[in-house]
């Protein structure tokens, strides 16, 4: 058993004329929270979709838990769970039925018990018997994440899990992610929210212009930050400043 | 078998959609029933078909109209699943990929069968009578299932590729219209040459004539083979394009 849960090497992907990924490399270790940071259209979702076997890369290699996403896609799917950028819940079914459905598909021994446990963990017990299309955005997102936890997959992909959530909901998701990582689940999360990456991630990679232009722990990234500003500003540079400096969008600095 | 297990779980899910919004079944059945009422009680007196019982004459065409409008909902259900990201969810899970599609296809067959049964019940109230035996009824069921299957695979294509909900179901309008230019309501012999040529050579006419003959215990002749050839032919071609579209669905 290696220590590497996700291995991405020279990954390339184009959609017709648009070259989205131009050779992406990164590694995610077992049990860590890894944040893929990037602006709109950087290719975060594309990367996640390739890793979750939904898209085929044009070139390069990607493996999850040692399984190649192309050749051993069935094995990969057994090891992962995807929480896509937009909540993928069945609106006509109730919250509980959604969870039971996923549990049955995953062949979980006691689907109903699993569903009830997750409902209470995500504060959805009261809404369990309501159709999911009556849920608020935050509730749907929580249900969506709960559905991804069914069957305790080894690796979880969270594509912008807190977009559209209120601060409370965001904290809730952060807590869930941390809990999962504590229990040994590997989490690859994408975000545009720099605070989120700063709060949550053990390591961060910045995807820009089709490549990973910087990666490492927050401290390592801080070292990349030009120190000039630190001389007269007392506070440490926030990740946002680091990000903007690296990406070169200085006009947006607050 | 994993494929069968996954298909039956997902089929249960789509059937729950249908039972939970019975309006889809009612909507599918109500329009053909309206046509049936209109043609029998308003136009019927003026239409000369040679048949003593006009409901008997009309029913096969009405059933095809019902199926043609029913499959619009199949496309709609596929479209929503794709748009809501449920396909992506299922495809990223250890679920047999073909099950996701077959569950929709089975749902289409079952929900259309329900509509057909409802319409036949209404027709019975309106005076429809059949002398057909069990075998003939089985043959009718077989042809209707084959027709539904062919149109279902056709519906899968826009369901998987359309950009808007309207686009996903618009393809069914011409199909619903097709029985009107066929032997469904009046014998083709009364039509002007060009229209008649179209009516007699389009797939719907041979299917309607076959079903009508079977229900009236009349010999089906060659027509049944033409009907079967159309159904199987359409099913094979649309299946090919549907699978191609499905391959490209994330
Ligand atoms: N199926 C597709 N067909 C054509 N272009 C696509 C397709 N999917 C993505 N793209 C393009 O690829 C680029 C990257 O998209 P992607 O969704 O991966 O970005 P992202 O980093 O997730 O952005 P966001 O933060 O907005 O979610 C975009 O320019 C997008 O328009
Ligand atoms: Mg995205």
mmCIF file of C-alpha atoms in Angstrom, chain A residues 19-230:
data_model
loop_
_atom_site.group_PDB
_atom_site.id
_atom_site.type_symbol
_atom_site.label_atom_id
_atom_site.label_comp_id
_atom_site.label_asym_id
_atom_site.label_seq_id
_atom_site.Cartn_x
_atom_site.Cartn_y
_atom_site.Cartn_z
ATOM 1 C CA UNK A 19 -7.210 23.452 -24.261
ATOM 2 C CA UNK A 20 -8.272 23.215 -20.631
ATOM 3 C CA UNK A 21 -5.634 21.038 -18.985
ATOM 4 C CA UNK A 22 -2.145 21.413 -20.398
ATOM 5 C CA UNK A 23 -0.196 18.931 -18.333
ATOM 6 C CA UNK A 24 -1.445 18.857 -14.773
ATOM 7 C CA UNK A 25 0.627 17.094 -12.108
ATOM 8 C CA UNK A 26 -0.179 16.565 -8.465
ATOM 9 C CA UNK A 27 -0.352 13.923 -5.789
ATOM 10 C CA UNK A 28 -2.708 13.567 -2.882
ATOM 11 C CA UNK A 29 -1.655 11.541 0.142
ATOM 12 C CA UNK A 30 -3.917 9.164 1.979
ATOM 13 C CA UNK A 31 -6.082 10.817 4.601
ATOM 14 C CA UNK A 32 -5.250 14.380 3.690
ATOM 15 C CA UNK A 33 -7.441 17.222 2.546
ATOM 16 C CA UNK A 34 -6.112 18.558 -0.687
ATOM 17 C CA UNK A 35 -7.506 21.749 -2.173
ATOM 18 C CA UNK A 36 -7.454 22.490 -5.873
ATOM 19 C CA UNK A 37 -7.695 26.219 -6.173
ATOM 20 C CA UNK A 38 -8.564 28.051 -9.347
ATOM 21 C CA UNK A 39 -10.694 30.753 -10.871
ATOM 22 C CA UNK A 40 -13.765 30.163 -13.030
ATOM 23 C CA UNK A 41 -12.991 27.991 -15.996
ATOM 24 C CA UNK A 42 -9.570 26.961 -14.705
ATOM 25 C CA UNK A 43 -10.449 23.297 -15.197
ATOM 26 C CA UNK A 44 -11.193 22.185 -11.645
ATOM 27 C CA UNK A 45 -14.397 20.390 -12.547
ATOM 28 C CA UNK A 46 -12.734 18.880 -15.610
ATOM 29 C CA UNK A 47 -9.976 17.447 -13.404
ATOM 30 C CA UNK A 48 -12.497 16.038 -10.927
ATOM 31 C CA UNK A 49 -14.582 14.547 -13.724
ATOM 32 C CA UNK A 50 -11.548 12.767 -15.126
ATOM 33 C CA UNK A 51 -10.657 11.415 -11.690
ATOM 34 C CA UNK A 52 -14.192 10.178 -11.127
ATOM 35 C CA UNK A 53 -14.178 8.349 -14.499
ATOM 36 C CA UNK A 54 -16.801 10.603 -16.081
ATOM 37 C CA UNK A 55 -14.423 12.075 -18.654
ATOM 38 C CA UNK A 56 -11.553 10.538 -20.567
ATOM 39 C CA UNK A 57 -8.301 12.478 -20.592
ATOM 40 C CA UNK A 58 -6.618 13.158 -23.927
ATOM 41 C CA UNK A 59 -3.225 12.341 -22.532
ATOM 42 C CA UNK A 60 -1.357 11.740 -19.316
ATOM 43 C CA UNK A 61 -2.239 9.409 -16.495
ATOM 44 C CA UNK A 62 -4.384 9.529 -13.420
ATOM 45 C CA UNK A 63 -4.901 6.930 -10.745
ATOM 46 C CA UNK A 64 -6.973 6.706 -7.604
ATOM 47 C CA UNK A 65 -6.012 4.279 -4.825
ATOM 48 C CA UNK A 66 -3.556 2.744 -7.241
ATOM 49 C CA UNK A 67 -6.175 2.093 -9.923
ATOM 50 C CA UNK A 68 -5.886 3.694 -13.325
ATOM 51 C CA UNK A 69 -8.962 5.805 -14.066
ATOM 52 C CA UNK A 70 -9.121 4.581 -17.649
ATOM 53 C CA UNK A 71 -8.186 0.914 -17.481
ATOM 54 C CA UNK A 72 -9.544 0.111 -14.014
ATOM 55 C CA UNK A 73 -12.462 2.493 -13.909
ATOM 56 C CA UNK A 74 -14.708 -0.021 -12.151
ATOM 57 C CA UNK A 75 -12.192 -0.328 -9.286
ATOM 58 C CA UNK A 76 -11.872 3.442 -9.145
ATOM 59 C CA UNK A 77 -15.628 3.846 -8.859
ATOM 60 C CA UNK A 78 -15.662 1.419 -5.957
ATOM 61 C CA UNK A 79 -13.131 3.579 -4.122
ATOM 62 C CA UNK A 80 -14.550 7.036 -4.702
ATOM 63 C CA UNK A 81 -17.533 9.232 -4.254
ATOM 64 C CA UNK A 82 -18.312 12.382 -6.157
ATOM 65 C CA UNK A 83 -20.089 15.427 -4.846
ATOM 66 C CA UNK A 84 -20.438 17.465 -7.986
ATOM 67 C CA UNK A 85 -20.497 21.211 -8.316
ATOM 68 C CA UNK A 86 -24.294 21.261 -8.321
ATOM 69 C CA UNK A 87 -26.266 19.176 -5.854
ATOM 70 C CA UNK A 88 -27.269 15.955 -7.596
ATOM 71 C CA UNK A 89 -30.323 14.855 -5.656
ATOM 72 C CA UNK A 90 -33.525 13.316 -6.931
ATOM 73 C CA UNK A 91 -36.091 16.046 -6.279
ATOM 74 C CA UNK A 92 -39.104 13.774 -6.567
ATOM 75 C CA UNK A 93 -37.845 11.361 -3.927
ATOM 76 C CA UNK A 94 -37.701 12.278 -0.255
ATOM 77 C CA UNK A 95 -34.383 12.914 1.435
ATOM 78 C CA UNK A 96 -34.525 9.509 3.028
ATOM 79 C CA UNK A 97 -35.408 7.746 -0.224
ATOM 80 C CA UNK A 98 -32.455 9.431 -1.894
ATOM 81 C CA UNK A 99 -30.110 8.002 0.720
ATOM 82 C CA UNK A 100 -31.722 4.568 0.651
ATOM 83 C CA UNK A 101 -31.403 4.530 -3.146
ATOM 84 C CA UNK A 102 -27.673 5.209 -3.021
ATOM 85 C CA UNK A 103 -27.213 2.706 -0.192
ATOM 86 C CA UNK A 104 -28.963 -0.004 -2.203
ATOM 87 C CA UNK A 105 -26.943 0.778 -5.303
ATOM 88 C CA UNK A 106 -23.771 0.573 -3.248
ATOM 89 C CA UNK A 107 -24.903 -2.722 -1.799
ATOM 90 C CA UNK A 108 -24.776 -1.467 1.789
ATOM 91 C CA UNK A 109 -26.031 -4.163 4.168
ATOM 92 C CA UNK A 110 -28.648 -2.133 6.024
ATOM 93 C CA UNK A 111 -29.712 0.632 3.675
ATOM 94 C CA UNK A 112 -32.404 2.057 5.932
ATOM 95 C CA UNK A 113 -30.215 2.224 9.013
ATOM 96 C CA UNK A 114 -27.445 3.891 7.031
ATOM 97 C CA UNK A 115 -29.919 6.431 5.682
ATOM 98 C CA UNK A 116 -31.274 7.283 9.119
ATOM 99 C CA UNK A 117 -27.804 7.672 10.610
ATOM 100 C CA UNK A 118 -26.776 10.085 7.864
ATOM 101 C CA UNK A 119 -30.019 12.034 8.098
ATOM 102 C CA UNK A 120 -29.462 12.741 11.758
ATOM 103 C CA UNK A 121 -25.781 13.467 11.260
ATOM 104 C CA UNK A 122 -26.646 16.146 8.702
ATOM 105 C CA UNK A 123 -29.591 17.582 10.620
ATOM 106 C CA UNK A 124 -32.092 16.373 8.051
ATOM 107 C CA UNK A 125 -34.149 14.037 10.233
ATOM 108 C CA UNK A 126 -37.101 16.427 10.368
ATOM 109 C CA UNK A 127 -37.099 16.860 6.616
ATOM 110 C CA UNK A 128 -36.447 13.174 5.900
ATOM 111 C CA UNK A 129 -39.954 12.480 4.626
ATOM 112 C CA UNK A 130 -40.218 15.588 2.484
ATOM 113 C CA UNK A 131 -39.518 15.607 -1.221
ATOM 114 C CA UNK A 132 -36.004 16.872 -1.855
ATOM 115 C CA UNK A 133 -37.217 19.527 -4.295
ATOM 116 C CA UNK A 134 -38.804 21.319 -1.343
ATOM 117 C CA UNK A 135 -35.392 21.623 0.360
ATOM 118 C CA UNK A 136 -33.487 24.895 0.595
ATOM 119 C CA UNK A 137 -30.212 25.127 -1.301
ATOM 120 C CA UNK A 138 -28.262 24.409 1.861
ATOM 121 C CA UNK A 139 -30.371 21.397 2.777
ATOM 122 C CA UNK A 140 -30.055 19.975 -0.724
ATOM 123 C CA UNK A 141 -26.300 20.437 -0.513
ATOM 124 C CA UNK A 142 -26.177 18.643 2.839
ATOM 125 C CA UNK A 143 -28.257 15.795 1.453
ATOM 126 C CA UNK A 144 -25.951 15.700 -1.556
ATOM 127 C CA UNK A 145 -22.883 15.371 0.649
ATOM 128 C CA UNK A 146 -24.631 12.803 2.849
ATOM 129 C CA UNK A 147 -25.340 10.742 -0.279
ATOM 130 C CA UNK A 148 -21.642 10.803 -1.067
ATOM 131 C CA UNK A 149 -20.763 9.367 2.325
ATOM 132 C CA UNK A 150 -22.903 6.257 1.939
ATOM 133 C CA UNK A 151 -20.701 3.191 1.930
ATOM 134 C CA UNK A 152 -17.689 5.106 3.356
ATOM 135 C CA UNK A 153 -15.625 5.437 0.181
ATOM 136 C CA UNK A 154 -11.869 5.863 0.616
ATOM 137 C CA UNK A 155 -11.634 8.986 -1.515
ATOM 138 C CA UNK A 156 -14.166 11.769 -1.736
ATOM 139 C CA UNK A 157 -14.246 14.493 -4.363
ATOM 140 C CA UNK A 158 -15.947 17.688 -3.323
ATOM 141 C CA UNK A 159 -16.395 20.110 -6.195
ATOM 142 C CA UNK A 160 -17.006 23.549 -4.684
ATOM 143 C CA UNK A 161 -18.941 22.052 -1.791
ATOM 144 C CA UNK A 162 -19.760 25.327 -0.075
ATOM 145 C CA UNK A 163 -20.772 27.472 -3.018
ATOM 146 C CA UNK A 164 -24.221 28.857 -2.296
ATOM 147 C CA UNK A 165 -24.165 27.957 1.392
ATOM 148 C CA UNK A 166 -24.629 30.446 4.217
ATOM 149 C CA UNK A 167 -21.738 30.824 6.691
ATOM 150 C CA UNK A 168 -23.336 28.336 9.043
ATOM 151 C CA UNK A 169 -23.757 25.744 6.318
ATOM 152 C CA UNK A 170 -20.202 26.368 5.244
ATOM 153 C CA UNK A 171 -18.874 25.709 8.738
ATOM 154 C CA UNK A 172 -20.961 22.540 8.828
ATOM 155 C CA UNK A 173 -19.393 21.283 5.605
ATOM 156 C CA UNK A 174 -15.916 22.179 6.829
ATOM 157 C CA UNK A 175 -16.515 20.247 10.009
ATOM 158 C CA UNK A 176 -17.744 17.223 8.046
ATOM 159 C CA UNK A 177 -14.693 17.332 5.804
ATOM 160 C CA UNK A 178 -12.360 17.523 8.795
ATOM 161 C CA UNK A 179 -14.174 14.650 10.535
ATOM 162 C CA UNK A 180 -13.869 12.511 7.438
ATOM 163 C CA UNK A 181 -10.179 13.246 7.056
ATOM 164 C CA UNK A 182 -9.652 12.406 10.731
ATOM 165 C CA UNK A 183 -11.188 9.016 10.056
ATOM 166 C CA UNK A 184 -8.755 8.446 7.226
ATOM 167 C CA UNK A 185 -10.798 9.496 4.207
ATOM 168 C CA UNK A 186 -8.859 11.262 1.488
ATOM 169 C CA UNK A 187 -10.529 14.434 0.300
ATOM 170 C CA UNK A 188 -9.877 16.304 -2.903
ATOM 171 C CA UNK A 189 -11.757 19.533 -2.852
ATOM 172 C CA UNK A 190 -11.994 22.331 -5.362
ATOM 173 C CA UNK A 191 -12.758 25.842 -4.387
ATOM 174 C CA UNK A 192 -12.531 29.440 -5.458
ATOM 175 C CA UNK A 193 -12.829 30.447 -1.845
ATOM 176 C CA UNK A 194 -9.343 31.072 -0.562
ATOM 177 C CA UNK A 195 -10.373 31.125 3.052
ATOM 178 C CA UNK A 196 -11.832 27.677 2.585
ATOM 179 C CA UNK A 197 -8.559 26.303 1.305
ATOM 180 C CA UNK A 198 -6.714 28.071 4.097
ATOM 181 C CA UNK A 199 -9.043 26.686 6.774
ATOM 182 C CA UNK A 200 -9.407 23.202 5.550
ATOM 183 C CA UNK A 201 -6.589 21.975 3.379
ATOM 184 C CA UNK A 202 -3.436 20.180 4.441
ATOM 185 C CA UNK A 203 -2.019 20.974 1.049
ATOM 186 C CA UNK A 204 -3.066 23.283 -1.725
ATOM 187 C CA UNK A 205 -2.459 23.355 -5.467
ATOM 188 C CA UNK A 206 -3.202 26.329 -7.648
ATOM 189 C CA UNK A 207 -4.539 25.481 -11.087
ATOM 190 C CA UNK A 208 -4.047 28.288 -13.535
ATOM 191 C CA UNK A 209 -3.640 28.444 -17.302
ATOM 192 C CA UNK A 210 -4.040 24.695 -17.572
ATOM 193 C CA UNK A 211 -1.197 23.861 -15.188
ATOM 194 C CA UNK A 212 -0.480 23.604 -11.493
ATOM 195 C CA UNK A 213 1.516 26.749 -10.995
ATOM 196 C CA UNK A 214 2.174 26.259 -7.293
ATOM 197 C CA UNK A 215 1.494 23.615 -4.703
ATOM 198 C CA UNK A 216 2.383 22.758 -1.146
ATOM 199 C CA UNK A 217 1.277 23.462 2.379
ATOM 200 C CA UNK A 218 0.054 26.896 3.285
ATOM 201 C CA UNK A 219 3.437 27.661 4.832
ATOM 202 C CA UNK A 220 5.277 26.559 1.743
ATOM 203 C CA UNK A 221 3.062 28.741 -0.395
ATOM 204 C CA UNK A 222 3.677 31.650 1.923
ATOM 205 C CA UNK A 223 7.375 31.370 1.237
ATOM 206 C CA UNK A 224 6.658 31.920 -2.439
ATOM 207 C CA UNK A 225 5.041 35.178 -1.611
ATOM 208 C CA UNK A 226 7.258 38.190 -2.298
ATOM 209 C CA UNK A 227 8.380 39.312 1.180
ATOM 210 C CA UNK A 228 8.569 43.034 0.308
ATOM 211 C CA UNK A 229 5.100 43.727 1.597
ATOM 212 C CA UNK A 230 5.674 41.933 4.894
#
